[in-house]
Amino acid sequence: MAEWRPDAGLCVPVLNERDSLPSLLREIADALAGADYTVCVVDDGSTDGSAELVRAAAERDRRVVLLERRTKGSGCLRGAATRAGLEWLLAHTRHRVLVDFDADGSNLPSELEAGIRQVDLLGSDAAIASKYVPGSRVLGRPLGRRLASRAYNLALRLLMEPRIRDYSNSYRFYSRKAADLLLRFPAGYESPVYLVEMLAVWLANGLNVAELPTVYGDRRGGASKVVSLDFLRGLAGALSVGLAYRTGRYRL
Ligand SMILES: Nc1nc2c(ncn2[C@@H]2O[C@H](COP(=O)(O)OP(=O)(O)O)[C@@H](O)[C@H]2O)c(=O)[nH]1
Ligand SMILES: [Mg+2]
């Protein structure tokens, strides 16, 4: 039998990440040397030259693709950006596994292969790089943010499925089947609440979701786009997704 090669489409939402993008693209290429992959970067009008940087990378390397969205409004639109990237990857590639990956240095490219393998070879429909399973570590995150994340996840475990420990990490791996299922639901939240909705769709429809240990570092540079007001809005949104989950709204 031929040796297994990772095969994945990575979707990377980007807003002003010029400082981390060059090393990130290099580290992804190193981690996936020998793999069949595409990195789809979705930029929402960065003003720091991120899009130009990715465009130049795409000219050198056909595995890198830049999607530029003309967005209106303010706040974090990362849910919509991720969905746009996912639609592009499903329409333009045949990758067997899709990966959501942040550009700020929080997600380690060295974990890509294990996540892709979990879905492609080990039978999970989706795998979350989970901050809260044995073996995981969270580095350099301020205490307030850690506590907020713990409380947020505890509330969601109580409302949805207690066995899922991390509803908020966006570093995720999933099959085309899981991706297709997401697209059968209208886009809901644009903010990070979309992360909870993705899980609501998968869990409500009996998909098999695994959690893998991860080392989560806080962003390496630049500013988070999530501010306190976003957090409160996010909490309200997540709780309403949790309640809708309980009433069966996400079941097909
Ligand atoms: N395309 C796009 N990307 C975004 C937007 N907001 C955040 N991002 C990207 O999404 C990823 C995670 O954002 P971040 O601010 O680190 O959120 P946090 O990890 O929850 O603090 C990073 O790669 C950001 O550049 C947005 O409105 N549009
Ligand atoms: Mg981040």
GROMACS .gro file of C-alpha atoms and ligand atoms in nm:
model
  281
    1MET     CA    1   0.000   0.000   0.000
    2ALA     CA    2   0.128   0.347  -0.083
    3GLU     CA    3   0.241   0.549   0.212
    4TRP     CA    4  -0.016   0.789   0.357
    5ARG     CA    5   0.035   1.155   0.271
    6PRO     CA    6  -0.148   1.436   0.447
    7ASP     CA    7  -0.406   1.593   0.217
    8ALA     CA    8  -0.566   1.912   0.341
    9GLY     CA    9  -0.709   2.252   0.259
   10LEU     CA   10  -0.624   2.511   0.522
   11CYS     CA   11  -0.846   2.810   0.572
   12VAL     CA   12  -0.668   3.102   0.737
   13PRO     CA   13  -0.869   3.415   0.821
   14VAL     CA   14  -0.646   3.722   0.833
   15LEU     CA   15  -0.689   4.075   0.956
   16ASN     CA   16  -0.368   4.272   0.995
   17GLU     CA   17  -0.124   3.990   1.066
   18ARG     CA   18   0.172   4.110   0.865
   19ASP     CA   19   0.419   4.039   1.145
   20SER     CA   20   0.335   3.673   1.182
   21LEU     CA   21   0.245   3.578   0.823
   22PRO     CA   22   0.592   3.521   0.672
   23SER     CA   23   0.707   3.280   0.942
   24LEU     CA   24   0.364   3.118   0.950
   25LEU     CA   25   0.363   3.038   0.578
   26ARG     CA   26   0.716   2.905   0.606
   27GLU     CA   27   0.633   2.687   0.905
   28ILE     CA   28   0.323   2.547   0.734
   29ALA     CA   29   0.530   2.459   0.427
   30ASP     CA   30   0.789   2.286   0.647
   31ALA     CA   31   0.529   2.099   0.852
   32LEU     CA   32   0.349   1.980   0.538
   33ALA     CA   33   0.652   1.905   0.323
   34GLY     CA   34   0.551   1.609   0.108
   35ALA     CA   35   0.181   1.667   0.168
   36ASP     CA   36  -0.085   1.767  -0.081
   37TYR     CA   37  -0.224   2.093   0.051
   38THR     CA   38  -0.365   2.437  -0.021
   39VAL     CA   39  -0.353   2.735   0.213
   40CYS     CA   40  -0.645   2.966   0.148
   41VAL     CA   41  -0.588   3.299   0.323
   42VAL     CA   42  -0.904   3.508   0.357
   43ASP     CA   43  -0.830   3.876   0.409
   44ASP     CA   44  -1.094   4.128   0.510
   45GLY     CA   45  -0.926   4.449   0.405
   46SER     CA   46  -0.613   4.446   0.620
   47THR     CA   47  -0.449   4.787   0.623
   48ASP     CA   48  -0.102   4.670   0.723
   49GLY     CA   49   0.001   4.507   0.396
   50SER     CA   50  -0.101   4.151   0.490
   51ALA     CA   51  -0.286   4.098   0.161
   52GLU     CA   52   0.010   4.221  -0.047
   53LEU     CA   53   0.237   3.988   0.142
   54VAL     CA   54   0.012   3.688   0.079
   55ARG     CA   55  -0.032   3.787  -0.286
   56ALA     CA   56   0.344   3.783  -0.331
   57ALA     CA   57   0.364   3.445  -0.158
   58ALA     CA   58   0.089   3.313  -0.386
   59GLU     CA   59   0.287   3.419  -0.692
   60ARG     CA   60   0.584   3.214  -0.574
   61ASP     CA   61   0.388   2.915  -0.450
   62ARG     CA   62   0.075   2.778  -0.617
   63ARG     CA   63  -0.035   2.614  -0.293
   64VAL     CA   64  -0.104   2.956  -0.144
   65VAL     CA   65  -0.426   3.133  -0.243
   66LEU     CA   66  -0.549   3.478  -0.142
   67LEU     CA   67  -0.921   3.551  -0.115
   68GLU     CA   68  -0.999   3.916  -0.059
   69ARG     CA   69  -1.338   4.012   0.073
   70ARG     CA   70  -1.473   4.361   0.065
   71THR     CA   71  -1.638   4.380   0.401
   72LYS     CA   72  -1.874   4.631   0.546
   73GLY     CA   73  -1.915   4.714   0.911
   74SER     CA   74  -1.683   4.665   1.199
   75GLY     CA   75  -1.602   4.400   1.454
   76CYS     CA   76  -1.471   4.054   1.406
   77LEU     CA   77  -1.602   3.892   1.087
   78ARG     CA   78  -1.399   3.583   1.116
   79GLY     CA   79  -1.694   3.343   1.098
   80ALA     CA   80  -1.795   3.478   0.760
   81ALA     CA   81  -1.434   3.483   0.643
   82THR     CA   82  -1.387   3.119   0.743
   83ARG     CA   83  -1.703   3.020   0.564
   84ALA     CA   84  -1.592   3.199   0.248
   85GLY     CA   85  -1.261   3.013   0.262
   86LEU     CA   86  -1.437   2.684   0.319
   87GLU     CA   87  -1.666   2.740   0.022
   88TRP     CA   88  -1.367   2.824  -0.194
   89LEU     CA   89  -1.174   2.515  -0.086
   90LEU     CA   90  -1.470   2.284  -0.144
   91ALA     CA   91  -1.536   2.429  -0.488
   92HIS     CA   92  -1.177   2.449  -0.611
   93THR     CA   93  -0.993   2.160  -0.450
   94ARG     CA   94  -1.049   1.794  -0.373
   95HIS     CA   95  -0.872   1.791  -0.038
   96ARG     CA   96  -1.007   1.524   0.192
   97VAL     CA   97  -0.955   1.721   0.511
   98LEU     CA   98  -1.027   2.087   0.585
   99VAL     CA   99  -0.838   2.276   0.854
  100ASP     CA  100  -0.921   2.605   1.023
  101PHE     CA  101  -0.605   2.781   1.127
  102ASP     CA  102  -0.540   3.121   1.290
  103ALA     CA  103  -0.269   3.345   1.153
  104ASP     CA  104  -0.160   3.504   1.478
  105GLY     CA  105   0.082   3.236   1.592
  106SER     CA  106  -0.158   3.075   1.841
  107ASN     CA  107  -0.186   2.753   1.644
  108LEU     CA  108   0.120   2.537   1.590
  109PRO     CA  109   0.187   2.407   1.237
  110SER     CA  110   0.370   2.113   1.397
  111GLU     CA  111   0.028   1.981   1.508
  112LEU     CA  112  -0.116   1.980   1.156
  113GLU     CA  113  -0.019   1.629   1.064
  114ALA     CA  114  -0.170   1.466   1.374
  115GLY     CA  115  -0.498   1.651   1.324
  116ILE     CA  116  -0.522   1.565   0.956
  117ARG     CA  117  -0.442   1.203   1.036
  118GLN     CA  118  -0.716   1.190   1.301
  119VAL     CA  119  -0.977   1.271   1.037
  120ASP     CA  120  -0.828   1.104   0.733
  121LEU     CA  121  -0.707   0.780   0.886
  122LEU     CA  122  -0.853   0.742   1.233
  123GLY     CA  123  -1.218   0.790   1.146
  124SER     CA  124  -1.317   1.113   1.320
  125ASP     CA  125  -1.549   1.343   1.127
  126ALA     CA  126  -1.392   1.635   1.307
  127ALA     CA  127  -1.108   1.693   1.551
  128ILE     CA  128  -1.057   1.994   1.775
  129ALA     CA  129  -0.712   2.097   1.892
  130SER     CA  130  -0.842   2.123   2.246
  131LYS     CA  131  -0.694   2.342   2.516
  132TYR     CA  132  -0.864   2.137   2.785
  133VAL     CA  133  -0.765   1.773   2.744
  134PRO     CA  134  -0.479   1.596   2.921
  135GLY     CA  135  -0.148   1.686   2.766
  136SER     CA  136  -0.259   2.030   2.646
  137ARG     CA  137  -0.098   2.352   2.757
  138VAL     CA  138  -0.205   2.715   2.735
  139LEU     CA  139   0.091   2.951   2.727
  140GLY     CA  140   0.119   3.322   2.791
  141ARG     CA  141  -0.251   3.395   2.820
  142PRO     CA  142  -0.350   3.659   3.074
  143LEU     CA  143  -0.533   3.519   3.377
  144GLY     CA  144  -0.852   3.712   3.298
  145ARG     CA  145  -0.869   3.561   2.952
  146ARG     CA  146  -0.805   3.211   3.088
  147LEU     CA  147  -1.081   3.240   3.344
  148ALA     CA  148  -1.323   3.383   3.090
  149SER     CA  149  -1.248   3.094   2.856
  150ARG     CA  150  -1.300   2.838   3.134
  151ALA     CA  151  -1.634   2.989   3.234
  152TYR     CA  152  -1.748   3.013   2.872
  153ASN     CA  153  -1.662   2.649   2.806
  154LEU     CA  154  -1.816   2.528   3.129
  155ALA     CA  155  -2.144   2.699   3.042
  156LEU     CA  156  -2.142   2.539   2.698
  157ARG     CA  157  -2.060   2.194   2.833
  158LEU     CA  158  -2.359   2.217   3.065
  159LEU     CA  159  -2.588   2.335   2.787
  160MET     CA  160  -2.463   2.114   2.506
  161GLU     CA  161  -2.243   1.805   2.539
  162PRO     CA  162  -2.037   1.767   2.857
  163ARG     CA  163  -1.788   1.540   2.682
  164ILE     CA  164  -1.669   1.824   2.455
  165ARG     CA  165  -1.421   2.028   2.654
  166ASP     CA  166  -1.322   2.307   2.420
  167TYR     CA  167  -1.594   2.490   2.231
  168SER     CA  168  -1.384   2.795   2.156
  169ASN     CA  169  -1.058   2.689   1.995
  170SER     CA  170  -1.074   2.755   1.626
  171TYR     CA  171  -0.792   2.514   1.536
  172ARG     CA  172  -1.002   2.235   1.386
  173PHE     CA  173  -0.979   1.955   1.133
  174TYR     CA  174  -1.279   1.808   0.954
  175SER     CA  175  -1.387   1.588   0.668
  176ARG     CA  176  -1.558   1.707   0.350
  177LYS     CA  177  -1.872   1.545   0.485
  178ALA     CA  178  -1.853   1.761   0.798
  179ALA     CA  179  -1.781   2.067   0.582
  180ASP     CA  180  -2.077   1.998   0.354
  181LEU     CA  181  -2.300   1.966   0.657
  182LEU     CA  182  -2.193   2.311   0.780
  183LEU     CA  183  -2.286   2.466   0.448
  184ARG     CA  184  -2.636   2.321   0.464
  185PHE     CA  185  -2.709   2.570   0.740
  186PRO     CA  186  -2.739   2.939   0.665
  187ALA     CA  187  -2.449   3.146   0.792
  188GLY     CA  188  -2.541   3.252   1.142
  189TYR     CA  189  -2.291   3.440   1.347
  190GLU     CA  190  -1.991   3.620   1.202
  191SER     CA  191  -1.822   3.663   1.537
  192PRO     CA  192  -1.638   3.375   1.711
  193VAL     CA  193  -1.981   3.235   1.809
  194TYR     CA  194  -1.963   3.057   1.474
  195LEU     CA  195  -1.722   2.817   1.647
  196VAL     CA  196  -2.000   2.703   1.880
  197GLU     CA  197  -2.244   2.680   1.590
  198MET     CA  198  -2.011   2.453   1.396
  199LEU     CA  199  -2.006   2.215   1.690
  200ALA     CA  200  -2.383   2.244   1.733
  201VAL     CA  201  -2.431   2.131   1.372
  202TRP     CA  202  -2.189   1.841   1.400
  203LEU     CA  203  -2.305   1.715   1.738
  204ALA     CA  204  -2.675   1.750   1.660
  205ASN     CA  205  -2.629   1.533   1.353
  206GLY     CA  206  -2.432   1.258   1.519
  207LEU     CA  207  -2.089   1.335   1.380
  208ASN     CA  208  -1.798   1.191   1.561
  209VAL     CA  209  -1.592   1.476   1.713
  210ALA     CA  210  -1.255   1.405   1.873
  211GLU     CA  211  -1.035   1.633   2.081
  212LEU     CA  212  -0.658   1.629   2.050
  213PRO     CA  213  -0.403   1.776   2.288
  214THR     CA  214  -0.257   2.105   2.177
  215VAL     CA  215  -0.017   2.371   2.287
  216TYR     CA  216  -0.203   2.697   2.258
  217GLY     CA  217   0.011   3.007   2.265
  218ASP     CA  218  -0.139   3.351   2.294
  219ARG     CA  219  -0.091   3.557   1.979
  220ARG     CA  220   0.276   3.629   1.904
  221GLY     CA  221   0.234   3.990   1.800
  222GLY     CA  222  -0.025   4.244   1.695
  223ALA     CA  223  -0.352   4.299   1.871
  224SER     CA  224  -0.641   4.062   1.927
  225LYS     CA  225  -0.949   4.170   1.740
  226VAL     CA  226  -1.168   4.050   2.022
  227VAL     CA  227  -1.248   4.318   2.278
  228SER     CA  228  -1.456   4.298   2.598
  229LEU     CA  229  -1.778   4.404   2.433
  230ASP     CA  230  -1.722   4.131   2.177
  231PHE     CA  231  -1.674   3.887   2.463
  232LEU     CA  232  -2.009   3.974   2.620
  233ARG     CA  233  -2.182   3.962   2.285
  234GLY     CA  234  -2.009   3.634   2.220
  235LEU     CA  235  -2.126   3.489   2.548
  236ALA     CA  236  -2.486   3.588   2.477
  237GLY     CA  237  -2.463   3.446   2.126
  238ALA     CA  238  -2.304   3.122   2.244
  239LEU     CA  239  -2.572   3.069   2.507
  240SER     CA  240  -2.844   3.119   2.252
  241VAL     CA  241  -2.677   2.866   2.021
  242GLY     CA  242  -2.660   2.627   2.318
  243LEU     CA  243  -3.030   2.669   2.388
  244ALA     CA  244  -3.119   2.626   2.022
  245TYR     CA  245  -2.911   2.309   2.022
  246ARG     CA  246  -3.120   2.173   2.306
  247THR     CA  247  -3.441   2.242   2.120
  248GLY     CA  248  -3.312   2.049   1.817
  249ARG     CA  249  -3.276   2.344   1.583
  250TYR     CA  250  -2.949   2.213   1.442
  251ARG     CA  251  -3.081   1.867   1.359
  252LEU     CA  252  -3.138   1.800   0.992
  253LIG     N1  253  -1.066   3.769   0.755
  253LIG     C1  254  -1.078   3.806   0.884
  253LIG     N2  255  -0.996   3.754   0.976
  253LIG     C2  256  -1.011   3.792   1.104
  253LIG     C3  257  -1.109   3.886   1.146
  253LIG     N3  258  -1.098   3.902   1.280
  253LIG     C4  259  -0.994   3.823   1.319
  253LIG     N4  260  -0.942   3.757   1.213
  253LIG     C5  261  -0.833   3.658   1.211
  253LIG     O1  262  -0.880   3.545   1.282
  253LIG     C6  263  -0.773   3.488   1.356
  253LIG     C7  264  -0.807   3.489   1.505
  253LIG     O2  265  -0.827   3.623   1.548
  253LIG     P1  266  -0.781   3.677   1.689
  253LIG     O3  267  -0.795   3.823   1.688
  253LIG     O4  268  -0.646   3.621   1.724
  253LIG     O5  269  -0.889   3.615   1.785
  253LIG     P2  270  -0.864   3.540   1.924
  253LIG     O6  271  -0.763   3.433   1.897
  253LIG     O7  272  -0.999   3.487   1.960
  253LIG     O8  273  -0.811   3.647   2.013
  253LIG     C8  274  -0.649   3.570   1.323
  253LIG     O9  275  -0.581   3.506   1.217
  253LIG     C9  276  -0.707   3.703   1.280
  253LIG    O10  277  -0.622   3.773   1.192
  253LIG    C10  278  -1.195   3.940   1.045
  253LIG    O11  279  -1.284   4.023   1.070
  253LIG     N5  280  -1.177   3.897   0.916
  254MG      MG  281  -0.576   3.468   1.851
   0.00000   0.00000   0.00000
